[in-house]
Tab-separated table of C-alpha atoms and ligand atoms in Angstrom:
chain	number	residue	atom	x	y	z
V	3	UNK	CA	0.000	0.000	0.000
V	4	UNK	CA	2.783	2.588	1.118
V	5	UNK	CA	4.887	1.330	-1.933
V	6	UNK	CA	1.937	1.938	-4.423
V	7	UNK	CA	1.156	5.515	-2.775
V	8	UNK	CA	4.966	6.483	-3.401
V	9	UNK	CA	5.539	4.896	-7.062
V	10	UNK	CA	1.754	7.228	-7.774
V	11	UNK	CA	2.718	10.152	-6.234
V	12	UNK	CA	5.971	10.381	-8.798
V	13	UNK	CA	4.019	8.868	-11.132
V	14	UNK	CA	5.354	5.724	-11.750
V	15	UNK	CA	2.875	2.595	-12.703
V	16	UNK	CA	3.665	0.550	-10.486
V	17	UNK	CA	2.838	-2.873	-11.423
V	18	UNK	CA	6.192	-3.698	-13.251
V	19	UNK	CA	8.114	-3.273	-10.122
V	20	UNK	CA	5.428	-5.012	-7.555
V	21	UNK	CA	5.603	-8.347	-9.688
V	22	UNK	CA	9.244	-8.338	-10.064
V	23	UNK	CA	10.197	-7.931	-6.143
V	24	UNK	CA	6.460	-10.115	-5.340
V	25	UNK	CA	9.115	-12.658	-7.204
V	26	UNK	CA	12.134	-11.733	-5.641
V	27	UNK	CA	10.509	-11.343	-2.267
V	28	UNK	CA	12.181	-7.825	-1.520
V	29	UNK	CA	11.085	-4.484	-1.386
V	30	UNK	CA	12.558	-1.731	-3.973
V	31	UNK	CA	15.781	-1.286	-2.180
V	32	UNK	CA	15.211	2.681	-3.284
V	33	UNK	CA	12.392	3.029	-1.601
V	34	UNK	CA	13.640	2.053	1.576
V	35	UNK	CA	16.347	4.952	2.958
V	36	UNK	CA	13.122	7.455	2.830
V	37	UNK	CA	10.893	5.023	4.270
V	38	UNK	CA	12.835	3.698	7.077
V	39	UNK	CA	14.914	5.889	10.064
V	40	UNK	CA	18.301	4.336	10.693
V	41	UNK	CA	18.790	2.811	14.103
V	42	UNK	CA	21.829	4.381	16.331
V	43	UNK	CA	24.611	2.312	16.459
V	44	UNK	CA	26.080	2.129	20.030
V	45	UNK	CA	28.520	-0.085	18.882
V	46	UNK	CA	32.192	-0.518	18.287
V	47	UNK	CA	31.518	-0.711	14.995
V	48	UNK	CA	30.145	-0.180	12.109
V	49	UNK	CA	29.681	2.929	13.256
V	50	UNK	CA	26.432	5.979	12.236
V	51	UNK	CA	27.478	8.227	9.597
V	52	UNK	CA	26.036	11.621	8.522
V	53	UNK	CA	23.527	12.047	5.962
V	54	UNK	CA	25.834	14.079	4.280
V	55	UNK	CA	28.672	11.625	4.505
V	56	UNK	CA	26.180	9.372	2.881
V	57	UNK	CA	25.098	11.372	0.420
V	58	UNK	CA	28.827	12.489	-1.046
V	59	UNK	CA	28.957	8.470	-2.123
V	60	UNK	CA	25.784	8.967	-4.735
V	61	UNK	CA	28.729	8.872	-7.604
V	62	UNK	CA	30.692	7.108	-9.772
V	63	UNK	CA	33.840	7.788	-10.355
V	64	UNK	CA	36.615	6.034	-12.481
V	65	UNK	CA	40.162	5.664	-10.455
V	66	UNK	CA	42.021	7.236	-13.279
V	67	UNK	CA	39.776	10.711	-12.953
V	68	UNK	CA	41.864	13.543	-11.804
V	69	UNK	CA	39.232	14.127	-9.809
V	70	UNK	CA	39.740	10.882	-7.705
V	71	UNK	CA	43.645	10.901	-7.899
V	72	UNK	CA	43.484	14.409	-6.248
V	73	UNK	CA	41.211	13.139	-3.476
V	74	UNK	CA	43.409	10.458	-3.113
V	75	UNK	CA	46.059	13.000	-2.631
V	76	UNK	CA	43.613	15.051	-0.126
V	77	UNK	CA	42.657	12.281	2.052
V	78	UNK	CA	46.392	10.932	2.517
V	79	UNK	CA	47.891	14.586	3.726
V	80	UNK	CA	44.980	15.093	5.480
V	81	UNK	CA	45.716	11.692	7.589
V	82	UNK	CA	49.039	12.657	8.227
V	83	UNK	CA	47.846	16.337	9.482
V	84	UNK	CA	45.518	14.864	11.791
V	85	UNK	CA	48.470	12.765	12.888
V	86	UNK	CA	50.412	15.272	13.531
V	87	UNK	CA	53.117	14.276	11.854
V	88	UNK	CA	55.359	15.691	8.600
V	89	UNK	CA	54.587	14.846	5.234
V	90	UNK	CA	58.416	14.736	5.207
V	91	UNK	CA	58.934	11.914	7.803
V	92	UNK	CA	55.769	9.911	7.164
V	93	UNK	CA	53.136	8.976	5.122
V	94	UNK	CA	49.562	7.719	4.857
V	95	UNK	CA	48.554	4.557	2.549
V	96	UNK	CA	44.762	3.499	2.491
V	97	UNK	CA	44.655	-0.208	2.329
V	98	UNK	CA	41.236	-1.909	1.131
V	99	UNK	CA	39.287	-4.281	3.605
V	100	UNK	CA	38.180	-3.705	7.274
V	101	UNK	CA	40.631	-2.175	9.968
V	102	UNK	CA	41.742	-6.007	10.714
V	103	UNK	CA	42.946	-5.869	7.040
V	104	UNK	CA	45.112	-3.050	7.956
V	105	UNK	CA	46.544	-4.568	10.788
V	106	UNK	CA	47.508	-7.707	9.161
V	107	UNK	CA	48.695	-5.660	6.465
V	108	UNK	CA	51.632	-3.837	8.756
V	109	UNK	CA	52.619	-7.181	10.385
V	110	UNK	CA	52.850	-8.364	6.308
V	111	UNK	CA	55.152	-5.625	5.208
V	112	UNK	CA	56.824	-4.574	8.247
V	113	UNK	CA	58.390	-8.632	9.827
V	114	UNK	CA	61.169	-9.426	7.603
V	115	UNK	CA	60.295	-13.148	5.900
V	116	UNK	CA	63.023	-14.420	8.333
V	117	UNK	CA	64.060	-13.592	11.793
V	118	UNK	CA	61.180	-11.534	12.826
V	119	UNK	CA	60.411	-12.171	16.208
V	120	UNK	CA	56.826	-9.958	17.406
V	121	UNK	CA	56.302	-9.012	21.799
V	122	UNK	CA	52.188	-8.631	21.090
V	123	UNK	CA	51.059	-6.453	24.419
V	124	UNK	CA	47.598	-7.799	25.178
V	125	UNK	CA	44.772	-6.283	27.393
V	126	UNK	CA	41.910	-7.057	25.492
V	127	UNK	CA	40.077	-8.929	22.925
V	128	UNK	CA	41.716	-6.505	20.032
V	129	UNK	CA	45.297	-6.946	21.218
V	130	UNK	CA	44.774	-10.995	21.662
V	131	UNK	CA	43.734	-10.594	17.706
V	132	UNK	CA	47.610	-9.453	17.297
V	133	UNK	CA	48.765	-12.156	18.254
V	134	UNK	CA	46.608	-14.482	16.348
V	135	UNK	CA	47.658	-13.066	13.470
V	136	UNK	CA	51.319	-13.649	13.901
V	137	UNK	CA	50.465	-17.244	14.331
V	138	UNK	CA	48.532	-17.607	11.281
V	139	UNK	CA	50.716	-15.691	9.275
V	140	UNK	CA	53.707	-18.063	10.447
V	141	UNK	CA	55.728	-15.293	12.375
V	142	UNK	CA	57.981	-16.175	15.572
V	143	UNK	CA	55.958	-13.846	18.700
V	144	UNK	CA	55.442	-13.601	21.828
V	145	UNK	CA	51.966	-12.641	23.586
V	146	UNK	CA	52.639	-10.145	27.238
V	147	UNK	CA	49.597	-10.125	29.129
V	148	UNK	CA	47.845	-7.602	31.180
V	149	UNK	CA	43.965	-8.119	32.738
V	150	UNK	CA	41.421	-6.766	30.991
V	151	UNK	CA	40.466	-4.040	33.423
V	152	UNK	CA	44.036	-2.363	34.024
V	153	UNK	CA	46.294	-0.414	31.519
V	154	UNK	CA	49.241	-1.661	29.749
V	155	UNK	CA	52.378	-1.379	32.558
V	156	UNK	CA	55.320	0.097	30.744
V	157	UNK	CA	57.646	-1.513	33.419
V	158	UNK	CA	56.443	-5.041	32.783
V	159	UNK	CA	56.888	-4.105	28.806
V	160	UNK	CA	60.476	-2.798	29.845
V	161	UNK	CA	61.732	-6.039	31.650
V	162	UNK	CA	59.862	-8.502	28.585
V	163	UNK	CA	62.308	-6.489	26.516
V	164	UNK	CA	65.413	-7.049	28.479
V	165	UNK	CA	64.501	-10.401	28.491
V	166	UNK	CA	64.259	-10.906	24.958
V	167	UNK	CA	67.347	-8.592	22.723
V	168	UNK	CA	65.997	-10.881	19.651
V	169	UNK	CA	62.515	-8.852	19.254
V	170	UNK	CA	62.165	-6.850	15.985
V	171	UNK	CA	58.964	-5.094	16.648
V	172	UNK	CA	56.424	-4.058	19.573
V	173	UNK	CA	52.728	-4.118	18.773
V	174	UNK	CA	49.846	-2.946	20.951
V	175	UNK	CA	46.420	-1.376	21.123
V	176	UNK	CA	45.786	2.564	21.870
V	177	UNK	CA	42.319	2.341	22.610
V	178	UNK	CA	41.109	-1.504	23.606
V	179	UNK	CA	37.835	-1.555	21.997
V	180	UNK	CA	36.820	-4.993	24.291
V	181	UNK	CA	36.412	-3.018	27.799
V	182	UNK	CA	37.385	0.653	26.769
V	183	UNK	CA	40.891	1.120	28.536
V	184	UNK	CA	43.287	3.587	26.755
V	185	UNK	CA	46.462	2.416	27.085
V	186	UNK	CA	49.882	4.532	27.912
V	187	UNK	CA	51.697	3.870	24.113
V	188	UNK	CA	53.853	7.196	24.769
V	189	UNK	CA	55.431	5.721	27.696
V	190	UNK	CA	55.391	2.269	25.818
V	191	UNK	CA	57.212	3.699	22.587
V	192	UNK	CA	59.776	5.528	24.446
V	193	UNK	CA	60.663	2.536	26.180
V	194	UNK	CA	60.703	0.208	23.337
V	195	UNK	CA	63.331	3.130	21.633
V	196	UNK	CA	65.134	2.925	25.154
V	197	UNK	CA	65.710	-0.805	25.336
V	198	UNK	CA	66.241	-1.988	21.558
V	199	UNK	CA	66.391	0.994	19.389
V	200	UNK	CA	66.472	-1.282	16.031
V	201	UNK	CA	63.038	-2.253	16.503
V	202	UNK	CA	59.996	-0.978	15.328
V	203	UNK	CA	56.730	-0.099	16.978
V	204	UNK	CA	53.001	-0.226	15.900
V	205	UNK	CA	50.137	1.187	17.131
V	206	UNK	CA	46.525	-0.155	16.654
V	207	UNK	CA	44.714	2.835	17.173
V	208	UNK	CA	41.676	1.548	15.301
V	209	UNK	CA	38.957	3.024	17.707
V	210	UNK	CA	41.219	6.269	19.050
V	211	UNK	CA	42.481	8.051	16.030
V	212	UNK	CA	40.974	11.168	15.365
V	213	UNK	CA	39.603	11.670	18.395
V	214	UNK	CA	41.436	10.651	21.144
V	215	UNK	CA	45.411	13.195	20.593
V	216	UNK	CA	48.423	10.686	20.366
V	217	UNK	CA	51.716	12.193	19.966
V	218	UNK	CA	53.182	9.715	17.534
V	219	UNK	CA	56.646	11.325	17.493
V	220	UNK	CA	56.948	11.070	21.290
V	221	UNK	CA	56.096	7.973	21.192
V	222	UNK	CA	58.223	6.447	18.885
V	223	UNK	CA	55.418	4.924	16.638
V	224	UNK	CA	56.624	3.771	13.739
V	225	UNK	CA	53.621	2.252	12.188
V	226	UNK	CA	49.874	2.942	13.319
V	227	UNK	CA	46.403	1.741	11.481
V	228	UNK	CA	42.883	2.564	11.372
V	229	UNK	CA	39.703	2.805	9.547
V	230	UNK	CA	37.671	4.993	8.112
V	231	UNK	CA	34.640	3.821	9.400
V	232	UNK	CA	35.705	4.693	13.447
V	233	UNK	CA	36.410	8.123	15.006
V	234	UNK	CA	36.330	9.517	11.604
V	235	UNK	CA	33.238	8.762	10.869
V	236	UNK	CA	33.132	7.938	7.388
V	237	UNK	CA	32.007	4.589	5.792
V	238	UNK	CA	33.446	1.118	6.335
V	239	UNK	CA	35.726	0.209	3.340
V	240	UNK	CA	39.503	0.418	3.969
V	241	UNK	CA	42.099	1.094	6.756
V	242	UNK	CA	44.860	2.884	6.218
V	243	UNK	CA	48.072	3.092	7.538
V	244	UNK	CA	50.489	6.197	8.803
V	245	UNK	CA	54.253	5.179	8.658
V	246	UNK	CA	57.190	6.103	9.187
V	247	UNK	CA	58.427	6.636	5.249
V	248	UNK	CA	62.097	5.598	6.690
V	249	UNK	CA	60.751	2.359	8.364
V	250	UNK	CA	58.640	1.530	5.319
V	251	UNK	CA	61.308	1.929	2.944
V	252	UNK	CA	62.984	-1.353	4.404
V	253	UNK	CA	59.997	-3.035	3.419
V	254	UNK	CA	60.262	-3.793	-0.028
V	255	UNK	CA	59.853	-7.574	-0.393
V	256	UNK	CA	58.646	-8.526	3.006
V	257	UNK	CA	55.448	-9.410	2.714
V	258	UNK	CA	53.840	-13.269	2.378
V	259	UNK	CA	51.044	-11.289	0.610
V	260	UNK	CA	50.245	-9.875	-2.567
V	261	UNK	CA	46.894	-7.663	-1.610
V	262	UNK	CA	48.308	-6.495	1.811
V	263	UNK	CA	51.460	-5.117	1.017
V	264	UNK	CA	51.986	-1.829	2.705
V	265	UNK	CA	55.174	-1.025	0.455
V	266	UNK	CA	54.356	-1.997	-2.574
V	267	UNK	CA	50.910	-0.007	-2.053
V	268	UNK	CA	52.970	3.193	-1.352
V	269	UNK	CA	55.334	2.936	-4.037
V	270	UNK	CA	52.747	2.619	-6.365
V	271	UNK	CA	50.742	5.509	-5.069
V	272	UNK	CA	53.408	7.262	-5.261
V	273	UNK	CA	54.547	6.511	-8.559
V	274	UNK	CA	51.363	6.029	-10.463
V	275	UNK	CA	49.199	8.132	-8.043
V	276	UNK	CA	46.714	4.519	-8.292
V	277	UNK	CA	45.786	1.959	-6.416
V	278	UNK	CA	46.861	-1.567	-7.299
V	279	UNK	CA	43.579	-2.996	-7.293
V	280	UNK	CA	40.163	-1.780	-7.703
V	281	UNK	CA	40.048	1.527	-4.980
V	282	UNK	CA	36.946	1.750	-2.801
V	283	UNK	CA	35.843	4.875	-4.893
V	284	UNK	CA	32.699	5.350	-3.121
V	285	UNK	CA	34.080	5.240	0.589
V	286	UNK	CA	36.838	7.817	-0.528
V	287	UNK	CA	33.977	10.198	-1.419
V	288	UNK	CA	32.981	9.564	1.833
V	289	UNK	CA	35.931	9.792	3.801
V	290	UNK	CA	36.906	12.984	2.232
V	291	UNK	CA	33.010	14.442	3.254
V	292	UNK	CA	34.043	12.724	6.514
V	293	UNK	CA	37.186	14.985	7.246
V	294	UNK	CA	35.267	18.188	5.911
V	295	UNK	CA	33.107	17.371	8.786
V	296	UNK	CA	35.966	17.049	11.046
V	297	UNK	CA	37.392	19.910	10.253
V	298	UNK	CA	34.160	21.941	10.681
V	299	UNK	CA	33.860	20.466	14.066
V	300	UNK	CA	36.847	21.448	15.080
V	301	UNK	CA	39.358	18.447	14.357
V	302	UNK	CA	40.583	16.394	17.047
V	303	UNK	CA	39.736	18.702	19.808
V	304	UNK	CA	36.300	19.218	18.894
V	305	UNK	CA	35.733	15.559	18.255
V	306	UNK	CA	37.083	14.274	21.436
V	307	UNK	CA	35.017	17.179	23.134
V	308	UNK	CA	31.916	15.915	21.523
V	309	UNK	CA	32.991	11.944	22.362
V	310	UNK	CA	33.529	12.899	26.338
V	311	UNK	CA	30.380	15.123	26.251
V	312	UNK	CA	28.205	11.989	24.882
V	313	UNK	CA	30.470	9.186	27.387
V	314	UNK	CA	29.766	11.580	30.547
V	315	UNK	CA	25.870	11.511	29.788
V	316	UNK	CA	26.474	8.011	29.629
V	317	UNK	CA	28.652	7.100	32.541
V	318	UNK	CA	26.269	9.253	34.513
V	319	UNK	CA	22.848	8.692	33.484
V	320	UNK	CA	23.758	4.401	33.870
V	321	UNK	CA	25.291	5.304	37.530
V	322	UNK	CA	21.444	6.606	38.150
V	323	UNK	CA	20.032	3.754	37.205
V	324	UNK	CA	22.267	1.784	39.775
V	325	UNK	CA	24.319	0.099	36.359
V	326	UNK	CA	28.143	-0.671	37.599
V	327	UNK	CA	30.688	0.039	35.626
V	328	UNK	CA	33.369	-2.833	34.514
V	329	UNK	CA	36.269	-0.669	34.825
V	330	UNK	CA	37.403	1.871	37.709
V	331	UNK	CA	37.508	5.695	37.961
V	332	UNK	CA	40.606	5.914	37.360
V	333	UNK	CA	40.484	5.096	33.775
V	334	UNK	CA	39.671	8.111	31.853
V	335	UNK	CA	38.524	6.534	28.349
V	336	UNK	CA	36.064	8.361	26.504
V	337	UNK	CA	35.107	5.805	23.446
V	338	UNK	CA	33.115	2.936	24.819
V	339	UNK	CA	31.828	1.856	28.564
V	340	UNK	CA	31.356	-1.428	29.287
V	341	UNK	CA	28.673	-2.268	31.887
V	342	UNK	CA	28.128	-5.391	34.664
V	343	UNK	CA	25.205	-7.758	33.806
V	344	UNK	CA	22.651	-6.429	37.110
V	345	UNK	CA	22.313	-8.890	39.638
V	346	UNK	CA	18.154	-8.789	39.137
V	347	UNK	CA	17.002	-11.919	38.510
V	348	UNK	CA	14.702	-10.605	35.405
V	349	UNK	CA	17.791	-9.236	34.174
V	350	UNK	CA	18.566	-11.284	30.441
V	351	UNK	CA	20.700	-9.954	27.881
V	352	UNK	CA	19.195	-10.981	24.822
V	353	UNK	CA	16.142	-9.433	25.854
V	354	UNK	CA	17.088	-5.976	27.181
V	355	UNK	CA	19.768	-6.419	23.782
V	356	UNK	CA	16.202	-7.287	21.740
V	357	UNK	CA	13.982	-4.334	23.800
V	358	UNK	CA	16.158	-1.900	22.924
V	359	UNK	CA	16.905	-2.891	19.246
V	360	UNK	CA	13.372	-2.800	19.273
V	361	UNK	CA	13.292	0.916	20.044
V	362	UNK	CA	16.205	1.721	17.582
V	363	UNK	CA	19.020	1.691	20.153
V	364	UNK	CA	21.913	-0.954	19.444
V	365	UNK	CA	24.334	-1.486	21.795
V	366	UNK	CA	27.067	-5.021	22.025
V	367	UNK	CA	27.682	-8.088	23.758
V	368	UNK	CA	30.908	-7.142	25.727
V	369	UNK	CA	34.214	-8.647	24.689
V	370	UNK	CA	35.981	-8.774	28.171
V	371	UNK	CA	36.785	-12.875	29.456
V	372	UNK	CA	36.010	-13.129	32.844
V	373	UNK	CA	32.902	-10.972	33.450
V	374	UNK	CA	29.486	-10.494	32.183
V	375	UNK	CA	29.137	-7.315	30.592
V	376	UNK	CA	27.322	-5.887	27.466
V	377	UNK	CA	29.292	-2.132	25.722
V	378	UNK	CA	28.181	0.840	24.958
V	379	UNK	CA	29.902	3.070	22.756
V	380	UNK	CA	29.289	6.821	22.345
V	381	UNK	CA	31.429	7.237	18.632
V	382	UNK	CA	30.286	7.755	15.287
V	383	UNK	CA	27.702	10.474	14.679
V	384	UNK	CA	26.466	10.708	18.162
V	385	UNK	CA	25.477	13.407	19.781
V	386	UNK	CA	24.196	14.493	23.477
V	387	UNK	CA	20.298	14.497	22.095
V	388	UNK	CA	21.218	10.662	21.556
V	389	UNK	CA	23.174	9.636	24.601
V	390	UNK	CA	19.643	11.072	26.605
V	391	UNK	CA	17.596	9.454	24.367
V	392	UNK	CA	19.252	6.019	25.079
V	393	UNK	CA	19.372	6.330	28.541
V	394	UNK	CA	15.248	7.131	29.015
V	395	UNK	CA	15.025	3.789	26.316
V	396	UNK	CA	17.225	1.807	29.107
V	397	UNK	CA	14.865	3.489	31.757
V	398	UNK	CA	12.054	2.104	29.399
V	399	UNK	CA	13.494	-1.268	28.811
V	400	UNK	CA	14.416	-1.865	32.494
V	401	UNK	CA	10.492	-1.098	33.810
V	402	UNK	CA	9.192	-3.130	30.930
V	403	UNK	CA	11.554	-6.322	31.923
V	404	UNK	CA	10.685	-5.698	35.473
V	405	UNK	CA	13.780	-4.766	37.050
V	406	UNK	CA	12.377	-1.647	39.061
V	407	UNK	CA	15.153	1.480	39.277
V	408	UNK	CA	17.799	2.249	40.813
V	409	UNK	CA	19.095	-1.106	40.429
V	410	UNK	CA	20.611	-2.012	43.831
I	26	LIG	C1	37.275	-2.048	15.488
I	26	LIG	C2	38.619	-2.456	15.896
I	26	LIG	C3	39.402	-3.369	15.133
I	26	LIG	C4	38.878	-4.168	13.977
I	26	LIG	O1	38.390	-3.511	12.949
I	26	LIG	P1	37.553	-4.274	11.834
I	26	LIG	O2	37.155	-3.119	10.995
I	26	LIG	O3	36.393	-4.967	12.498
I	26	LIG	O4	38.427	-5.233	11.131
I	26	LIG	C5	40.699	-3.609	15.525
I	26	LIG	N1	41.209	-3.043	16.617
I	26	LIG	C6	40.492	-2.217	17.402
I	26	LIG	C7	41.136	-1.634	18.607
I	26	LIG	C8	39.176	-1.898	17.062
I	26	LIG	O5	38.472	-1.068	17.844
């Protein structure tokens, strides 16, 4: 009925288009963005976008267009500005694929095909995926293990180091996605110079860059990665990666893998201004809306003002409700929260999960091992208005499942 009343109001006849998805069992996927609100994604990722942001991809464009080379061109010294770091000293190479892609991209190019020997610094779900990558990719490392709800400890890192004179590279996680900690890479990176200054260190910073500052010549970081579909809000598609040109340069030959080649993706940027293979055209239009945006907000500053305005609603409004935070005070992160299962008996995951999908509010199983908890994050394009409006949903959810507030 609502399908016929659009197709007649622009005048279309209808019937074609009714038999063929009657057949297909869909709806006219064009009908559907005007038709249906998106939901907001509390999540770790994907992550909302702006309408805008959405809107810049309604294009095609061929890779060899100036057009596209010179956005090419845009995005990758605009990466290395909101680095914070010189065009001189590094450089920024999209890679296609998830943020994962990325990752496994810089342990490709950067471990030499033979003595390579990886310390993977784990607190978290993200920095255990380091390490599983090193195995499956055949590379000699070591995992160094902190608990989930504490930060990295530099001295621990320091004495795994003097342990070990054979490691060639440090990896770690900035921001760990699985409970939220922010962990001290500075201190880390300076260390890691301090102890075996031939070795390189890499920085996921998937979930932190762009909005969380990082002084990456401080600390040391030779290689960092992440996506364009997390702090900078523009659509999922490809990683990238900012490294240090002088680091990358050794590169050439090291990676096991044609398609994830850092090096040989820079040299032919650089040479050819092109991609090797086909570029993700449509989340570069994005991505280049995407840093307009950032820019207009007030770059890194205004975006982590906006992130710790939304996670302090948050943190708050749960505390009302009686919710208990997994990790303590003293943690300052500002990108996800995760939260204790309550104690109430009527308390269920799926269905508080289900209530509030229900009501457009997604939110995530948590990722931590040895507690119940569900996440909440507060990035992508979230604002205030949205933090309330989840928490009087929770409020909503919580009376309809019984569970009468403050939770005790
Ligand atoms: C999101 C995230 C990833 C993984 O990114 P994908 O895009 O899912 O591959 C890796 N590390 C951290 C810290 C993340 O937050």
């Amino acid at each position: 009925m609502r399908l016929r009343l659009i197709f007649r109001h622009r005048g279309v006849i209808p019937q074609a288009l009714t038999n063929l998805t009657a057949v297909q069992g869909l709806r006219p996927l064009h009908v559907t963005p005007s038709t249906m609100a998106d939901k907001k994604l509390f999540t770790p990722g994907p992550l909302g976008t702006s309408m805008s942001v959405k809107q810049a991809m309604l294009r095609d464009l061929g890779s060899r267009d100036v057009e596209f080379i010179s956005l090419v061109k845009y995005i990758r010294t605009k990466l290395c500005k909101i680095a914070g770091v010189p065009q001189s000293e590094f450089t920024a190479v999209p890679m296609q694929g998830s943020g994962t892609y990325g990752v496994e991209s810089v342990f490709q190019t950067a471990c030499p095909r033979k003595g390579a020997n990886v310390l993977c610094i784990e607190n978290g779900a993200y920095g255990k995926r380091l390490g599983k990558i090193c195995d499956v990719m055949g590379v000699k490392y070591r995992v160094l293990s902190f608990p989930e709800n504490e930060f990295v400890d530099p001295v621990a890192v320091q004495k795994a180091l003097k342990g070990d004179r054979s490691i060639t590279m440090v990896a770690m996680v900035h921001c760990e996605t699985s409970s939220g900690v922010f962990n001290p890479v500075v201190e880390v990176g300076q260390l890691v110079k301090h102890e075996l200054p031939g070795s390189v260190f890499f920085v996921d910073a998937m979930s932190s860059f762009g909005a969380v500052p990082l002084d990456l010549m401080r600390g040391h970081v030779d290689f960092l990665v992440s996506s364009a579909n997390k702090c900078l809000e523009g659509v999922p598609g490809f990683a990238y990666v900012i490294a240090r040109i002088s680091e990358l340069n050794k590169c050439k030959g090291n990676s096991r893998s044609l398609s994830l080649d850092v090096f040989d993706q820079y040299e032919n940027l650089e040479k050819t201004s092109q991609f090797r293979f086909t570029p993700p055209t449509h989340a570069m239009l994005a991505f280049s809306q995407a840093l307009r945006e950032l820019d207009s907000e007030g770059g890194v500053a205004g975006r982590s003002a906006r992130y710790s305005e939304n996670c302090e609603l948050l943190k708050a409004g749960m505390k009302e409700m009686g919710f208990k935070e997994f990790l303590e005070p003293k943690h300052k992160g500002y990108i996800i929260t995760s939260f204790r299962f309550p104690q109430h008996p009527n308390f269920n995951f799926n269905t508080f999960y289900t209530k509030l999908n229900e009501k457009d509010q997604v939110i995530y199983p948590g990722k931590v091992l040895n507690a119940d908890c569900f996440r909440i994050g507060n990035i992508g394009h979230l604002f205030p208005a949205d933090m309330k409006h989840l928490l009087a949903c929770v409020r909503e959810v919580c009376k309809d499942m019984g569970m009468p507030l403050p939770l005790t």
